[in-house]
């Protein structure tokens, strides 16, 4: 055994870092003898525990990671690879195939053959909660983690999480990077993340959870001690299933940590449970929020106002989902019911300090400016100029898209336009939906796209340069503007900066018709 002597005087802030350094530099057993020279900053309290034994226990602890899988073939490989590449190696990875029929089940089996830590279970489709409960039944780890199969994680996520665990800490959480995906774009928004490591007791953690400030209701960015699931299960056949699980667990914990890292990547995708058309099950969000309010009122009465604000915001959120859904006309009664909940809680909306100002203003605007009339008409043909303009633009967009598809079926592409005009190089202005399609078509046609012009270059991931409009432009034969509603304004802006040809997307798509 190696004996290491360290004299200490008021160095509590760095003593933990020093200890981690010692652990990394030796694999031998050692005793660390700290000689305190009259410190007044609680260094004794920070170092009197037998930390070496605790660290060894954490290093040997088995983490069971439960990954429900259902028809996520385009995303599954990236998810699994992010888990098996974790720097913390002592993992049990449970892939619960919930009746997939798109090839996801075969991918699971392939990974099981490649990594002995992976266990695959095939079952009939029962939903997300059913798959998670199935995984809990077979998990043998000391700790439990969850990853959704269309998401992925940083390679150090579980290393960071388990570092925060100790005898008193029952749950560790990290922040989330919400990823909005289109073909060539990745946009991120961080949530549930604190600027630094924070440890909270049961009371403080419950308040932070209600405020969605440092902790959210997802199970996926957290590491749990196994015992927390001894008497808690996911409700099957319901949506928003994480909410009842998390509030019950937060009621049981001693201490919880947010480690200050944003290591979980939550991918927003079309076709997921939380995307697409509205369905009645999304009301579970409000019903569970009401359940949380009842629980907090009985057990944490000092946080009742926070819980009431959370409940009102849940109803407001569902109203927004209905309004933005393509099948909203089916849920007029549901919408009116939720609107009634907001009206009944107008006092809370006006006075609560736990509703952010933008949300409050939007709620009050709807309440004060003929709330029923403003939203009742979402089921009818829009009558105001703003809505008509939106519909006109949307109609033009889809007409352009339909005609584009028709031209491709006739073998007419952007490549034909480039060759007919004698252009060798091009730049594309705008990488929204139409810009993405044009870029793909030009690449497939062998056209040289020299660069892209877009307001948000940091969120576009392609193999050519992306410039902001205000930057100096590189010389090309033609710049194609895909913003079909603002072509003239953009053209004037570009003409002041370049001598190259400037064309609209319509010029490119319909050049054959113009030449007839």
Short mmCIF file of C-alpha atoms in Angstrom, two decimals, residues 79-334:
data_model
loop_
_atom_site.label_atom_id
_atom_site.label_comp_id
_atom_site.label_asym_id
_atom_site.label_seq_id
_atom_site.Cartn_x
_atom_site.Cartn_y
_atom_site.Cartn_z
CA UNK A 79 -28.58 5.41 -30.61
CA UNK A 80 -27.09 2.00 -29.81
CA UNK A 81 -23.59 3.01 -30.90
CA UNK A 82 -23.71 6.03 -28.58
CA UNK A 83 -24.51 3.70 -25.67
CA UNK A 84 -21.96 0.96 -26.36
CA UNK A 85 -19.22 3.59 -26.81
CA UNK A 86 -19.70 4.96 -23.28
CA UNK A 87 -16.48 5.64 -21.39
CA UNK A 88 -18.12 3.95 -18.39
CA UNK A 89 -17.88 0.33 -19.49
CA UNK A 90 -19.72 -1.72 -16.85
CA UNK A 91 -23.10 -1.65 -18.58
CA UNK A 92 -26.01 -4.00 -19.11
CA UNK A 93 -27.85 -2.83 -22.24
CA UNK A 94 -31.41 -4.10 -22.62
CA UNK A 95 -32.94 -3.62 -26.08
CA UNK A 96 -36.69 -4.18 -25.77
CA UNK A 97 -38.11 -4.72 -29.25
CA UNK A 98 -41.77 -3.79 -28.88
CA UNK A 99 -43.05 -5.55 -32.00
CA UNK A 100 -41.06 -3.67 -34.66
CA UNK A 101 -41.67 -4.61 -38.29
CA UNK A 102 -39.41 -2.15 -40.14
CA UNK A 103 -36.09 -3.97 -39.65
CA UNK A 104 -35.33 -2.49 -36.23
CA UNK A 105 -35.69 -5.95 -34.70
CA UNK A 106 -32.92 -7.32 -36.94
CA UNK A 107 -30.60 -4.41 -36.03
CA UNK A 108 -31.08 -5.27 -32.35
CA UNK A 109 -30.11 -8.89 -33.00
CA UNK A 110 -27.01 -7.84 -34.94
CA UNK A 111 -25.77 -5.65 -32.09
CA UNK A 112 -26.40 -8.43 -29.56
CA UNK A 113 -23.94 -10.61 -31.48
CA UNK A 114 -21.31 -7.85 -31.48
CA UNK A 115 -21.40 -6.85 -27.80
CA UNK A 116 -21.86 -9.29 -24.93
CA UNK A 117 -23.27 -6.52 -22.73
CA UNK A 118 -26.37 -6.32 -24.93
CA UNK A 119 -29.48 -8.38 -24.21
CA UNK A 120 -32.34 -8.32 -26.72
CA UNK A 121 -35.95 -9.09 -25.85
CA UNK A 122 -38.66 -9.39 -28.51
CA UNK A 123 -42.25 -8.85 -27.39
CA UNK A 124 -45.66 -7.98 -28.81
CA UNK A 125 -46.37 -4.28 -29.18
CA UNK A 126 -47.57 -2.78 -25.94
CA UNK A 127 -46.30 0.78 -26.04
CA UNK A 128 -43.43 2.66 -24.45
CA UNK A 129 -44.46 2.06 -20.83
CA UNK A 130 -44.94 -1.65 -21.43
CA UNK A 131 -41.44 -1.93 -22.95
CA UNK A 132 -39.82 -0.01 -20.08
CA UNK A 133 -41.59 -2.12 -17.45
CA UNK A 134 -40.46 -5.23 -19.32
CA UNK A 135 -36.89 -3.99 -19.17
CA UNK A 136 -37.14 -3.24 -15.44
CA UNK A 137 -38.29 -6.81 -14.88
CA UNK A 138 -35.05 -8.19 -16.36
CA UNK A 139 -32.57 -5.49 -15.33
CA UNK A 140 -29.94 -6.69 -12.85
CA UNK A 141 -27.91 -3.50 -12.38
CA UNK A 142 -27.25 -1.43 -9.29
CA UNK A 143 -28.39 1.63 -11.23
CA UNK A 144 -31.04 2.14 -13.91
CA UNK A 145 -30.91 4.42 -16.94
CA UNK A 146 -33.26 4.92 -19.90
CA UNK A 147 -32.54 6.00 -23.47
CA UNK A 148 -35.21 6.38 -26.16
CA UNK A 149 -34.24 4.62 -29.36
CA UNK A 150 -34.53 7.69 -31.61
CA UNK A 151 -32.24 9.73 -29.33
CA UNK A 152 -28.53 9.43 -28.57
CA UNK A 153 -26.12 10.35 -25.79
CA UNK A 154 -22.68 11.82 -25.27
CA UNK A 155 -19.99 9.17 -24.80
CA UNK A 156 -19.31 10.40 -21.24
CA UNK A 157 -22.90 10.71 -20.09
CA UNK A 158 -22.97 7.75 -17.72
CA UNK A 159 -19.45 8.44 -16.48
CA UNK A 160 -20.57 11.95 -15.56
CA UNK A 161 -23.77 10.70 -13.95
CA UNK A 162 -22.26 7.96 -11.81
CA UNK A 163 -19.54 10.32 -10.59
CA UNK A 164 -22.31 12.31 -8.91
CA UNK A 165 -23.79 9.31 -7.09
CA UNK A 166 -22.99 8.45 -3.48
CA UNK A 167 -24.64 6.97 -0.42
CA UNK A 168 -26.94 9.97 0.01
CA UNK A 169 -27.58 10.85 -3.65
CA UNK A 170 -30.29 8.61 -5.10
CA UNK A 171 -30.63 10.24 -8.52
CA UNK A 172 -28.34 12.18 -10.85
CA UNK A 173 -29.46 14.16 -13.89
CA UNK A 174 -27.80 15.93 -16.77
CA UNK A 175 -29.05 18.56 -19.20
CA UNK A 176 -30.70 17.87 -22.55
CA UNK A 177 -29.86 19.15 -26.00
CA UNK A 178 -33.06 19.20 -28.03
CA UNK A 179 -32.23 18.49 -31.66
CA UNK A 180 -34.54 19.53 -34.48
CA UNK A 181 -33.65 17.57 -37.58
CA UNK A 182 -34.10 18.22 -41.24
CA UNK A 183 -32.07 16.59 -43.96
CA UNK A 184 -29.08 18.92 -43.76
CA UNK A 185 -29.78 20.85 -40.58
CA UNK A 186 -29.36 20.29 -36.89
CA UNK A 187 -30.78 22.94 -34.57
CA UNK A 188 -30.25 22.62 -30.83
CA UNK A 189 -31.85 24.06 -27.73
CA UNK A 190 -30.50 23.22 -24.28
CA UNK A 191 -32.95 22.42 -21.47
CA UNK A 192 -32.90 20.96 -17.94
CA UNK A 193 -29.29 22.10 -17.63
CA UNK A 194 -27.70 24.10 -14.84
CA UNK A 195 -24.63 26.25 -15.33
CA UNK A 196 -22.77 24.25 -12.68
CA UNK A 197 -22.98 21.17 -10.49
CA UNK A 198 -25.91 21.42 -8.04
CA UNK A 199 -26.96 19.08 -5.25
CA UNK A 200 -30.45 19.47 -3.77
CA UNK A 201 -32.46 17.81 -1.07
CA UNK A 202 -35.92 16.38 -1.54
CA UNK A 203 -37.71 19.69 -0.91
CA UNK A 204 -35.63 21.90 -3.18
CA UNK A 205 -35.57 19.30 -5.93
CA UNK A 206 -39.38 19.03 -5.98
CA UNK A 207 -39.68 22.80 -6.40
CA UNK A 208 -37.14 22.83 -9.23
CA UNK A 209 -39.05 20.00 -10.90
CA UNK A 210 -42.33 21.90 -10.75
CA UNK A 211 -40.67 24.97 -12.24
CA UNK A 212 -38.98 22.85 -14.97
CA UNK A 213 -35.78 24.59 -13.98
CA UNK A 214 -32.84 22.21 -13.74
CA UNK A 215 -35.02 19.10 -13.77
CA UNK A 216 -37.63 17.95 -16.26
CA UNK A 217 -40.10 15.08 -16.12
CA UNK A 218 -38.18 12.86 -18.56
CA UNK A 219 -36.53 9.69 -17.22
CA UNK A 220 -34.02 9.57 -20.07
CA UNK A 221 -31.44 12.10 -18.85
CA UNK A 222 -31.21 10.59 -15.37
CA UNK A 223 -29.50 7.78 -13.47
CA UNK A 224 -31.53 6.09 -10.73
CA UNK A 225 -30.64 3.79 -7.87
CA UNK A 226 -32.37 0.48 -8.57
CA UNK A 227 -34.36 0.57 -5.32
CA UNK A 228 -36.36 3.56 -6.57
CA UNK A 229 -38.27 1.27 -8.94
CA UNK A 230 -39.13 -1.36 -6.35
CA UNK A 231 -42.63 0.10 -5.99
CA UNK A 232 -42.92 2.38 -9.06
CA UNK A 233 -43.90 1.35 -12.59
CA UNK A 234 -44.77 3.17 -15.80
CA UNK A 235 -48.53 3.47 -16.44
CA UNK A 236 -49.37 1.39 -19.50
CA UNK A 237 -51.74 2.60 -22.18
CA UNK A 238 -51.20 6.28 -21.30
CA UNK A 239 -49.21 9.20 -22.72
CA UNK A 240 -46.87 11.50 -20.75
CA UNK A 241 -45.98 8.38 -18.77
CA UNK A 242 -42.80 9.88 -17.32
CA UNK A 243 -44.67 12.44 -15.22
CA UNK A 244 -46.18 10.11 -12.58
CA UNK A 245 -42.96 8.11 -12.35
CA UNK A 246 -40.75 11.15 -11.82
CA UNK A 247 -42.90 12.94 -9.26
CA UNK A 248 -43.24 9.75 -7.20
CA UNK A 249 -39.50 9.13 -7.31
CA UNK A 250 -38.68 12.73 -6.41
CA UNK A 251 -40.89 12.26 -3.37
CA UNK A 252 -38.74 9.31 -2.23
CA UNK A 253 -35.21 10.56 -2.80
CA UNK A 254 -32.84 11.93 -0.19
CA UNK A 255 -30.67 14.05 -2.46
CA UNK A 256 -30.55 14.65 -6.21
CA UNK A 257 -27.79 16.12 -8.38
CA UNK A 258 -27.81 18.04 -11.63
CA UNK A 259 -24.23 17.61 -12.83
CA UNK A 260 -24.13 20.67 -15.09
CA UNK A 261 -23.42 18.72 -18.31
CA UNK A 262 -25.81 18.62 -21.31
CA UNK A 263 -25.14 15.02 -22.38
CA UNK A 264 -28.51 13.73 -23.63
CA UNK A 265 -29.60 14.47 -27.22
CA UNK A 266 -33.38 14.46 -27.61
CA UNK A 267 -34.22 14.21 -31.31
CA UNK A 268 -37.46 15.80 -32.49
CA UNK A 269 -38.60 13.76 -35.46
CA UNK A 270 -41.74 13.36 -37.52
CA UNK A 271 -43.68 10.20 -36.66
CA UNK A 272 -42.65 10.09 -33.01
CA UNK A 273 -45.21 9.85 -30.21
CA UNK A 274 -44.72 13.52 -29.35
CA UNK A 275 -45.03 14.74 -32.96
CA UNK A 276 -47.71 14.51 -35.62
CA UNK A 277 -51.48 14.84 -35.40
CA UNK A 278 -53.22 15.48 -32.11
CA UNK A 279 -54.87 12.54 -30.38
CA UNK A 280 -56.99 12.29 -27.24
CA UNK A 281 -54.20 10.62 -25.28
CA UNK A 282 -52.24 13.87 -25.16
CA UNK A 283 -54.71 15.08 -22.55
CA UNK A 284 -52.82 12.80 -20.14
CA UNK A 285 -50.32 15.63 -19.83
CA UNK A 286 -52.98 17.76 -18.12
CA UNK A 287 -54.45 14.89 -16.12
CA UNK A 288 -51.02 14.01 -14.72
CA UNK A 289 -50.29 17.68 -14.03
CA UNK A 290 -53.52 17.77 -12.02
CA UNK A 291 -52.35 14.63 -10.21
CA UNK A 292 -49.06 16.38 -9.41
CA UNK A 293 -51.00 19.37 -8.06
CA UNK A 294 -53.02 17.12 -5.74
CA UNK A 295 -49.86 15.35 -4.56
CA UNK A 296 -47.98 18.58 -3.92
CA UNK A 297 -50.95 20.15 -2.12
CA UNK A 298 -51.02 17.20 0.29
CA UNK A 299 -47.28 16.64 0.75
CA UNK A 300 -45.53 19.90 -0.19
CA UNK A 301 -48.14 22.59 0.57
CA UNK A 302 -45.47 25.31 0.50
CA UNK A 303 -45.12 24.66 -3.25
CA UNK A 304 -48.81 24.64 -4.15
CA UNK A 305 -48.53 27.87 -6.18
CA UNK A 306 -45.72 26.39 -8.28
CA UNK A 307 -47.82 23.27 -8.88
CA UNK A 308 -50.88 25.33 -9.87
CA UNK A 309 -48.80 27.25 -12.42
CA UNK A 310 -47.46 23.97 -13.82
CA UNK A 311 -51.02 22.65 -14.14
CA UNK A 312 -52.31 25.76 -15.96
CA UNK A 313 -49.34 25.75 -18.33
CA UNK A 314 -50.01 22.10 -19.18
CA UNK A 315 -53.55 22.95 -20.33
CA UNK A 316 -52.23 25.90 -22.34
CA UNK A 317 -49.58 23.70 -23.97
CA UNK A 318 -52.17 21.16 -25.12
CA UNK A 319 -54.27 23.96 -26.63
CA UNK A 320 -51.25 24.95 -28.68
CA UNK A 321 -50.84 21.37 -29.87
CA UNK A 322 -54.44 21.30 -31.06
CA UNK A 323 -54.14 24.62 -32.90
CA UNK A 324 -50.99 23.50 -34.74
CA UNK A 325 -52.37 20.06 -35.62
CA UNK A 326 -53.75 19.28 -39.07
CA UNK A 327 -56.70 17.40 -37.54
CA UNK A 328 -57.74 20.16 -35.13
CA UNK A 329 -61.34 20.18 -36.38
CA UNK A 330 -61.89 16.83 -34.63
CA UNK A 331 -61.07 18.28 -31.22
CA UNK A 332 -63.21 21.38 -30.92
CA UNK A 333 -64.85 20.19 -27.69
CA UNK A 334 -61.47 19.26 -26.21
#
